mmCIF file of C-alpha atoms in Angstrom:
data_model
loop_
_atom_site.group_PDB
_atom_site.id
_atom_site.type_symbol
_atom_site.label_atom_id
_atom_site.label_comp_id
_atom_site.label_asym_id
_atom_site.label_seq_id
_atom_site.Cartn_x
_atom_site.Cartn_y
_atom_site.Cartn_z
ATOM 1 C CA UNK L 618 0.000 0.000 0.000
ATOM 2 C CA UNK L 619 1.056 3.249 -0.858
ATOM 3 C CA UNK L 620 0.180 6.847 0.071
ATOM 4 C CA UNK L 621 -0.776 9.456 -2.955
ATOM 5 C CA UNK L 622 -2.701 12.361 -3.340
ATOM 6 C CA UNK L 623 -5.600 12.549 -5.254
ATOM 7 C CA UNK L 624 -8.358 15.492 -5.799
ATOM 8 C CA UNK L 625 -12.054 14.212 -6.090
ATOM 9 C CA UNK L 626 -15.295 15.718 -6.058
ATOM 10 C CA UNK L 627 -17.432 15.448 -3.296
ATOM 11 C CA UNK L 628 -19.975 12.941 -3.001
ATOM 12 C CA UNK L 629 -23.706 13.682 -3.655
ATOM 13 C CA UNK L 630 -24.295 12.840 0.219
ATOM 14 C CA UNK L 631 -21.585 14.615 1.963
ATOM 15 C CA UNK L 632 -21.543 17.292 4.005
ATOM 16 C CA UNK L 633 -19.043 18.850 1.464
ATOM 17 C CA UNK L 634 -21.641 18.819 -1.351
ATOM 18 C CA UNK L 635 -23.964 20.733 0.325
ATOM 19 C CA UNK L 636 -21.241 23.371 1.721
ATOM 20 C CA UNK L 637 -22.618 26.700 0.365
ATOM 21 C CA UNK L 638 -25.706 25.349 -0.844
ATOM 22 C CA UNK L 639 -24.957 26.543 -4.596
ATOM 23 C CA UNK L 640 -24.088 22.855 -5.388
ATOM 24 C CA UNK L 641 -26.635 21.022 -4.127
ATOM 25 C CA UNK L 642 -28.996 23.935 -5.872
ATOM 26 C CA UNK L 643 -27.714 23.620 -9.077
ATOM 27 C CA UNK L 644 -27.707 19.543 -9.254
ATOM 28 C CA UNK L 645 -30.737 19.450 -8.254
ATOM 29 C CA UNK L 646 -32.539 21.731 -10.525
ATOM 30 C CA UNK L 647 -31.072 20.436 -13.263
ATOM 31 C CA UNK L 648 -31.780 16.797 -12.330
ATOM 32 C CA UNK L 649 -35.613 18.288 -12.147
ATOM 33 C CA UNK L 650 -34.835 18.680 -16.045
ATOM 34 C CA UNK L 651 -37.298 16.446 -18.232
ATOM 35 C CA UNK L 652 -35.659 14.856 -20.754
ATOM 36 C CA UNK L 653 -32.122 14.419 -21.914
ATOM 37 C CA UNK L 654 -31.318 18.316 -21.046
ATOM 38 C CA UNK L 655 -29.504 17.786 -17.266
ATOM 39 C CA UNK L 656 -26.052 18.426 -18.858
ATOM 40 C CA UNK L 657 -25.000 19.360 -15.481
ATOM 41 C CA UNK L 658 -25.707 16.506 -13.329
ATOM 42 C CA UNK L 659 -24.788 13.733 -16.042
ATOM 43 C CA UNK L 660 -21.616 15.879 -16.420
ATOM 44 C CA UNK L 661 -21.101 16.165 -12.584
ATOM 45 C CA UNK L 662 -22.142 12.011 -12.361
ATOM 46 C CA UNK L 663 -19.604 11.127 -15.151
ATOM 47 C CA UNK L 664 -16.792 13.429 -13.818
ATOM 48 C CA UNK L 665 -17.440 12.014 -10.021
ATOM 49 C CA UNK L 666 -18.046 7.924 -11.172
ATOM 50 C CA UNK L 667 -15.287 6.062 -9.996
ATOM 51 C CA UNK L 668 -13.800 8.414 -7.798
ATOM 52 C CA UNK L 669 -14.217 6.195 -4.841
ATOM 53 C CA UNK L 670 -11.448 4.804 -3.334
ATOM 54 C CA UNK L 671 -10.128 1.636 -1.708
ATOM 55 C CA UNK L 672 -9.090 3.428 1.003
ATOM 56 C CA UNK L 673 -8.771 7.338 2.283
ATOM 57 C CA UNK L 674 -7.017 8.709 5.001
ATOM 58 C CA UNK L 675 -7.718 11.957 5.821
ATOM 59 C CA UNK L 676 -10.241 13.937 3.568
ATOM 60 C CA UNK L 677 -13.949 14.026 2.856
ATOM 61 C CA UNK L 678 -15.617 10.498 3.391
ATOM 62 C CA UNK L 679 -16.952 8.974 0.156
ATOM 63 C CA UNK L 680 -20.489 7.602 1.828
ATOM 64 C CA UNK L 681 -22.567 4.895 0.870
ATOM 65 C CA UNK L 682 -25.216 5.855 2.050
ATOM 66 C CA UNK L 683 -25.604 8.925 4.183
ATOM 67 C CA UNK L 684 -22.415 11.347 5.567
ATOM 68 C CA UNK L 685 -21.050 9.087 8.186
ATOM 69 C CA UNK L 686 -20.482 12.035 10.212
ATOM 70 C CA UNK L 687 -23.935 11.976 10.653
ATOM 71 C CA UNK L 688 -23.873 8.266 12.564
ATOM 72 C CA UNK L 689 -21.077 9.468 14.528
ATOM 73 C CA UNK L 690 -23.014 12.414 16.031
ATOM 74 C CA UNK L 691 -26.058 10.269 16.480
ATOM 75 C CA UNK L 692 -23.890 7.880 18.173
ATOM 76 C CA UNK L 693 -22.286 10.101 20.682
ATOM 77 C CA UNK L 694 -24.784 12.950 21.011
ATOM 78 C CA UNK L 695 -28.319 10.705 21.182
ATOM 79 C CA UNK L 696 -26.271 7.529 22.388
ATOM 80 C CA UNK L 697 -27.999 4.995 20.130
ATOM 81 C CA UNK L 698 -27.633 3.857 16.558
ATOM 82 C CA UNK L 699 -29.832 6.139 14.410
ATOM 83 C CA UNK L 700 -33.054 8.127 15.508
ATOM 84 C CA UNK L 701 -36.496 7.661 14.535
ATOM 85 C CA UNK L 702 -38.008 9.474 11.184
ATOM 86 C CA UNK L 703 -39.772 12.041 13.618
ATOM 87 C CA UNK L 704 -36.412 12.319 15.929
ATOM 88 C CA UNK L 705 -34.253 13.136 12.766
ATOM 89 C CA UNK L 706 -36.991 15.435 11.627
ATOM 90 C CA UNK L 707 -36.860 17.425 15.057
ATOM 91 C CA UNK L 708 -33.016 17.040 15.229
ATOM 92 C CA UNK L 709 -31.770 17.336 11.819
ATOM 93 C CA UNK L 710 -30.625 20.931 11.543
ATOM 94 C CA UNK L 711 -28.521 20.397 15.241
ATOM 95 C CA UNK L 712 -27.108 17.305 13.149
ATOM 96 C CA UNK L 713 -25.612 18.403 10.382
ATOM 97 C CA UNK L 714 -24.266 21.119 11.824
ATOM 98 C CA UNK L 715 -22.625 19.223 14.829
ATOM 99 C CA UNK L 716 -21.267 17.186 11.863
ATOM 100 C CA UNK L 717 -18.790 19.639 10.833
ATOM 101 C CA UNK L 718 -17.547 18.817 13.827
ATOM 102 C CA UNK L 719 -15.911 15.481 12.853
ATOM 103 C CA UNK L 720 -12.943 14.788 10.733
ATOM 104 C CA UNK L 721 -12.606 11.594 8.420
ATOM 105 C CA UNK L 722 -9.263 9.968 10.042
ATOM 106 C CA UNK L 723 -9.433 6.715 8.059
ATOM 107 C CA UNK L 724 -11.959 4.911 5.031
ATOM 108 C CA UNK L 725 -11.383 1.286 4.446
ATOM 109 C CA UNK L 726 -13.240 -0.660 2.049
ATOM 110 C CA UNK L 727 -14.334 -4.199 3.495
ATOM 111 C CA UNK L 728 -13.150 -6.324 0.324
ATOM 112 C CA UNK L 729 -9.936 -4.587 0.101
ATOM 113 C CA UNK L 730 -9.205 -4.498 3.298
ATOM 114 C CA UNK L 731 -10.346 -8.104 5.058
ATOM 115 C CA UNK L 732 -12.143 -10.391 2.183
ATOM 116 C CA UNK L 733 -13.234 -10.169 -0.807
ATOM 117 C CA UNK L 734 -16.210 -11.951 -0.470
ATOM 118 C CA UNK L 735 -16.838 -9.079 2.657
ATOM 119 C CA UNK L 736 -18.963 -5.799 1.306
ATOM 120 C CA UNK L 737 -19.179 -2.123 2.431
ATOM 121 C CA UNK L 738 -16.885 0.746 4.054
ATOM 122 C CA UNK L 739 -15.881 0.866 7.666
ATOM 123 C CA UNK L 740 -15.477 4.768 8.561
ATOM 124 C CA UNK L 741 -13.243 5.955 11.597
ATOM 125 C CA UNK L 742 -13.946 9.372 12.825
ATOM 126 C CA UNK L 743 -13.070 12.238 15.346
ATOM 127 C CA UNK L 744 -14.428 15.267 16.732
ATOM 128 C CA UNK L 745 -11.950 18.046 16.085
ATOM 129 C CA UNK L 746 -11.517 19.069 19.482
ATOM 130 C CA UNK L 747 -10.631 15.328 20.432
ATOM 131 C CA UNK L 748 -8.172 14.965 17.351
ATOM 132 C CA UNK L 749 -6.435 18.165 18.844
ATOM 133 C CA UNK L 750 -6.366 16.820 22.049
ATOM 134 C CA UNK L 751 -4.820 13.329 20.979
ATOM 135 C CA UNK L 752 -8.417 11.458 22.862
ATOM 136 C CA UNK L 753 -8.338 8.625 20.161
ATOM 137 C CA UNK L 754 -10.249 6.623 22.496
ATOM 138 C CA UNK L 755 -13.083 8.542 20.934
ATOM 139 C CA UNK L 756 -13.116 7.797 17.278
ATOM 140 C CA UNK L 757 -16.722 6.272 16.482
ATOM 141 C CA UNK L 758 -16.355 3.891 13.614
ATOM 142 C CA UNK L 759 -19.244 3.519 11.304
ATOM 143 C CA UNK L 760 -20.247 0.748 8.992
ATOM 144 C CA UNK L 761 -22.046 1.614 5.707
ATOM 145 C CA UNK L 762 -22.990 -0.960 2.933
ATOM 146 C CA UNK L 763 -25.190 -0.412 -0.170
#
């Protein structure tokens, strides 16, 4: 394995994608497009197909479902495994912005890293504030498979 640097947009469900809100905007009103006209989002799906990697350290997670910054806050703020459709409702905005909170340390792919036969991605995350303060014994690890 191998360490290189590599540029990559950000996924459709990160936290990254929806940033300024101009991105998220702009896909989707051209997704909302009848017909072959969504030049934008085919462009943006092309460009960003692929782009996943094996493994990431560092970086903006590439989800499979959901930002798994999200499960982390869940996790440690709410203390269970995800909330009910009418708790993320009511919670949602506190959320995603708590989620900004938490850094990507590590993404490892299941086949690559343990089996082949194995499926999904196994993220390991940290507040910032606990990353500053060296308190590994608080990464959350979240599992994600499609």
């Amino acid at each position: 394995m191998a360490l290189k640097v590599a540029l990559q947009l950000p996924s459709f469900s990160s936290l990254e994608f929806e940033a300024t809100g101009r991105l998220v905007t702009t896909y989707s009103a051209d997704r909302a497009v009848i017909g072959g006209a969504q030049a934008f989002s085919q462009a943006y799906d092309e460009v960003s197909q692929g782009a996943e990697q094996e493994s990431l350290l560092l970086g903006a997670p590439v989800p499979e479902q959901d930002d798994p910054r999200y499960d982390a806050v869940v996790v440690s703020d709410y203390n269970t495994q995800s909330l009910s459709q009418e708790d993320w409702a009511k919670n949602r905005t506190k959320v995603m912005e708590t989620a900004k909170d938490w850094r990507l340390l590590l993404q490892l792919s299941v086949p690559g890293w343990m089996q082949d036969s194995g499926e999904g991605t196994v993220y390991f995350l940290i507040r910032d504030k606990d990353l500053q303060d060296r308190a590994f014994e608080r990464v959350v690890a979240v599992y994600q498979q499609t």
